Amino acid sequence: MLDSVRGIWGRFLDAARGRTRSGGERSAGAQRKAGAKRAHNLFEAAAAYVSACAEDDQDRMEEVAGWVSPEALSFGVNELACRAVIALARERDESPRAVARALLGLPSA
């Protein structure tokens, strides 16, 4: 069950990491590695926060929490959770409700 989540999350992180896109445009990760200073958006913050939480990296979680307001981070984490549940539900051909309950270890309703 978690292998599916890890696979989807891994593909998401690979897409977000510093790879050069067609036309020479750098991705957000490549800009960050090159030392470019820019504001973080709430979805970047949410992705970084959730990945740090999954890796139990408290220092990274605290750093990321300062990128955006707590309300924005909460919204981004919620949006990420919704998208992940929907993606898993489609992959498993199950309802989002059943997938969410299974991820949390709750009995079927």
XYZ file of N, CA and C in Angstrom:
327
model
N 0.833 -1.187 0.000
C 0.000 0.000 0.000
C 0.878 1.251 0.000
N 1.832 1.285 0.895
C 2.700 2.458 0.953
C 3.650 2.531 -0.229
N 3.893 1.405 -0.885
C 4.751 1.423 -2.072
C 4.143 2.297 -3.158
N 2.816 2.271 -3.278
C 2.145 3.115 -4.270
C 2.341 4.584 -3.943
N 2.171 4.924 -2.658
C 2.345 6.313 -2.224
C 3.783 6.749 -2.461
N 4.731 5.886 -2.093
C 6.141 6.227 -2.292
C 6.462 6.404 -3.773
N 5.884 5.548 -4.613
C 6.129 5.653 -6.049
C 5.604 6.954 -6.621
N 4.380 7.312 -6.237
C 3.792 8.565 -6.716
C 4.585 9.741 -6.175
N 4.905 9.690 -4.883
C 5.658 10.780 -4.270
C 7.039 10.901 -4.913
N 7.670 9.779 -5.206
C 8.986 9.806 -5.849
C 8.938 10.445 -7.222
N 7.898 10.101 -8.000
C 7.742 10.718 -9.321
C 7.501 12.214 -9.190
N 6.720 12.610 -8.172
C 6.449 14.019 -7.941
C 7.744 14.757 -7.592
N 8.532 14.181 -6.709
C 9.787 14.819 -6.303
C 10.785 14.877 -7.448
N 10.843 13.811 -8.259
C 11.739 13.824 -9.415
C 11.380 14.965 -10.358
N 10.090 15.191 -10.537
C 9.652 16.272 -11.422
C 9.993 17.633 -10.837
N 9.978 17.736 -9.500
C 10.223 19.020 -8.851
C 11.711 19.320 -8.652
N 12.548 18.305 -8.757
C 13.982 18.507 -8.510
C 14.650 19.232 -9.664
N 15.877 19.622 -9.446
C 16.618 20.458 -10.376
C 16.997 19.822 -11.682
N 16.095 19.694 -12.557
C 16.384 19.195 -13.899
C 16.140 20.321 -14.883
N 16.943 20.359 -15.916
C 16.767 21.377 -16.940
C 15.616 20.987 -17.839
N 14.734 21.919 -18.072
C 13.596 21.672 -18.942
C 13.959 22.021 -20.370
N 13.089 21.652 -21.298
C 13.349 21.963 -22.703
C 13.434 23.473 -22.877
N 14.303 23.910 -23.730
C 14.482 25.337 -23.962
C 15.449 25.978 -22.983
N 16.133 25.181 -22.156
C 17.124 25.722 -21.243
C 16.558 26.339 -19.975
N 15.247 26.271 -19.795
C 14.633 26.825 -18.588
C 14.958 25.924 -17.412
N 15.387 26.507 -16.313
C 15.729 25.712 -15.146
C 14.509 25.521 -14.270
N 14.413 24.342 -13.656
C 13.332 24.076 -12.723
C 13.628 24.779 -11.404
N 12.665 24.746 -10.484
C 12.818 25.413 -9.186
C 14.009 24.853 -8.416
N 14.198 23.535 -8.460
C 15.314 22.928 -7.747
C 16.655 23.362 -8.302
N 16.764 23.470 -9.610
C 18.020 23.896 -10.236
C 18.322 25.350 -9.889
N 17.297 26.187 -9.842
C 17.509 27.587 -9.472
C 17.989 27.685 -8.030
N 17.396 26.889 -7.144
C 17.779 26.919 -5.741
C 19.221 26.464 -5.580
N 19.613 25.412 -6.317
C 20.980 24.912 -6.235
C 21.976 25.910 -6.810
N 21.542 26.689 -7.769
C 22.417 27.678 -8.386
C 22.535 28.938 -7.530
N 21.811 28.981 -6.403
C 21.915 30.113 -5.501
C 20.950 31.236 -5.826
N 19.976 31.006 -6.694
C 19.006 32.047 -7.031
C 18.078 32.280 -5.847
N 17.844 33.545 -5.502
C 16.943 33.894 -4.412
C 15.588 34.234 -5.004
N 14.562 33.584 -4.491
C 13.213 33.889 -4.928
C 12.243 33.449 -3.845
N 11.025 33.926 -3.941
C 10.006 33.554 -2.966
C 9.490 32.149 -3.272
N 9.165 31.416 -2.233
C 8.610 30.077 -2.387
C 7.093 30.185 -2.452
N 6.473 29.339 -3.275
C 5.019 29.346 -3.273
C 4.500 28.297 -2.299
N 3.222 28.339 -2.012
C 2.669 27.470 -0.974
C 2.723 26.002 -1.357
N 2.666 25.667 -2.644
C 2.733 24.267 -3.042
C 4.142 23.708 -2.904
N 5.152 24.532 -3.196
C 6.535 24.104 -2.945
C 6.747 23.868 -1.454
N 6.227 24.787 -0.652
C 6.362 24.667 0.795
C 5.665 23.409 1.294
N 4.461 23.148 0.806
C 3.724 21.963 1.235
C 4.458 20.685 0.849
N 4.955 20.612 -0.378
C 5.678 19.424 -0.827
C 6.938 19.205 0.008
N 7.665 20.271 0.255
C 8.895 20.150 1.052
C 8.584 19.783 2.495
N 7.515 20.352 3.036
C 7.131 20.082 4.425
C 6.709 18.626 4.597
N 5.865 18.138 3.695
C 5.385 16.758 3.797
C 6.532 15.772 3.592
N 7.421 16.045 2.648
C 8.549 15.135 2.435
C 9.484 15.142 3.648
N 9.693 16.307 4.260
C 10.524 16.381 5.467
C 9.857 15.633 6.615
N 8.554 15.731 6.717
C 7.809 15.012 7.750
C 7.931 13.509 7.535
N 7.800 13.057 6.292
C 7.917 11.632 5.977
C 9.308 11.104 6.290
N 10.318 11.966 6.150
C 11.700 11.577 6.427
C 12.100 11.881 7.870
N 11.151 12.387 8.672
C 11.371 12.740 10.076
C 12.542 13.717 10.232
N 12.581 14.729 9.355
C 13.628 15.743 9.350
C 13.079 17.031 9.982
N 13.192 17.127 11.294
C 12.620 18.246 12.040
C 13.229 19.587 11.637
N 14.522 19.627 11.401
C 15.178 20.874 11.003
C 14.615 21.392 9.680
N 14.444 20.501 8.718
C 13.893 20.894 7.410
C 12.437 21.349 7.562
N 11.668 20.666 8.399
C 10.278 21.054 8.622
C 10.192 22.478 9.171
N 11.073 22.789 10.118
C 11.079 24.137 10.697
C 11.492 25.182 9.667
N 12.468 24.839 8.829
C 12.906 25.767 7.780
C 11.767 26.050 6.799
N 11.136 24.995 6.347
C 10.066 25.124 5.358
C 8.870 25.863 5.938
N 8.587 25.671 7.205
C 7.447 26.337 7.841
C 7.589 27.855 7.797
N 8.806 28.348 7.653
C 9.029 29.784 7.565
C 8.888 30.358 6.164
N 8.719 29.509 5.163
C 8.621 29.985 3.783
C 7.310 30.708 3.508
N 6.230 30.228 4.104
C 4.897 30.799 3.872
C 4.179 30.904 5.210
N 3.035 31.553 5.214
C 2.257 31.680 6.453
C 1.727 30.302 6.870
N 1.430 30.139 8.156
C 0.876 28.853 8.611
C -0.425 28.482 7.893
N -1.240 29.477 7.594
C -2.497 29.214 6.894
C -2.236 28.703 5.479
N -1.285 29.327 4.801
C -0.945 28.901 3.442
C -0.347 27.498 3.446
N 0.511 27.212 4.418
C 1.104 25.886 4.517
C 0.021 24.838 4.775
N -0.913 25.152 5.649
C -2.013 24.239 5.942
C -2.841 23.968 4.690
N -3.145 25.017 3.936
C -3.889 24.859 2.696
C -3.116 23.982 1.714
N -1.821 24.236 1.563
C -1.005 23.469 0.632
C -0.908 22.006 1.010
N -0.744 21.720 2.296
C -0.680 20.331 2.760
C -2.019 19.636 2.511
N -3.112 20.352 2.772
C -4.440 19.788 2.513
C -4.621 19.487 1.029
N -4.220 20.411 0.175
C -4.344 20.215 -1.269
C -3.491 19.033 -1.731
N -2.289 18.914 -1.194
C -1.415 17.790 -1.540
C -2.042 16.471 -1.113
N -2.622 16.440 0.084
C -3.272 15.219 0.565
C -4.439 14.835 -0.337
N -5.242 15.812 -0.718
C -6.382 15.535 -1.601
C -5.915 14.983 -2.940
N -4.911 15.606 -3.515
C -4.412 15.146 -4.811
C -3.809 13.750 -4.715
N -3.102 13.468 -3.623
C -2.492 12.143 -3.444
C -3.565 11.072 -3.304
N -4.609 11.353 -2.527
C -5.692 10.386 -2.349
C -6.415 10.151 -3.671
N -6.668 11.198 -4.420
C -7.336 11.054 -5.714
C -6.480 10.221 -6.666
N -5.178 10.493 -6.704
C -4.279 9.733 -7.587
C -4.250 8.257 -7.200
N -4.170 7.982 -5.907
C -4.171 6.583 -5.467
C -5.507 5.908 -5.759
N -6.605 6.640 -5.577
C -7.923 6.071 -5.844
C -8.055 5.695 -7.315
N -7.576 6.555 -8.192
C -7.621 6.245 -9.628
C -6.741 5.047 -9.954
N -5.554 5.011 -9.336
C -4.624 3.915 -9.595
C -5.196 2.582 -9.119
N -5.887 2.598 -7.992
C -6.438 1.371 -7.419
C -7.855 1.065 -7.889
N -8.454 1.993 -8.589
C -9.852 1.865 -9.018
C -10.771 1.688 -7.808
N -10.546 2.536 -6.809
C -11.351 2.553 -5.585
C -11.841 3.980 -5.368
N -12.744 4.127 -4.418
C -13.224 5.468 -4.095
C -12.176 6.197 -3.256
N -12.117 7.532 -3.370
C -11.195 8.290 -2.527
C -11.434 8.052 -1.032
N -12.697 7.870 -0.659
C -13.015 7.618 0.751
C -12.375 6.316 1.231
N -12.491 5.264 0.424
C -11.919 3.966 0.805
C -10.388 4.056 0.894
N -9.785 4.775 -0.034
C -8.318 4.927 -0.031
C -7.877 5.716 1.201
N -8.547 6.821 1.493
C -8.182 7.635 2.658
C -8.298 6.836 3.947
N -9.370 6.077 4.076
C -9.547 5.270 5.285
C -8.474 4.191 5.382
N -8.128 3.580 4.250
C -7.095 2.552 4.249
C -5.735 3.136 4.626
N -5.417 4.323 4.106
C -4.139 4.958 4.435
C -4.020 5.266 5.917
N -5.143 5.595 6.534
C -5.140 5.903 7.961
C -5.349 4.678 8.837
N -5.522 3.522 8.209
C -5.700 2.281 8.978
C -7.072 2.167 9.606
N -8.065 2.846 9.049
C -9.425 2.789 9.576
C -10.196 1.665 8.908
N -11.169 1.098 9.606
C -11.981 0.033 8.987
C -12.846 0.624 7.865
N -13.223 -0.225 6.933
C -14.089 0.209 5.838
C -15.423 0.671 6.389
N -15.949 1.715 5.787
C -17.228 2.253 6.278
C -18.377 1.690 5.481
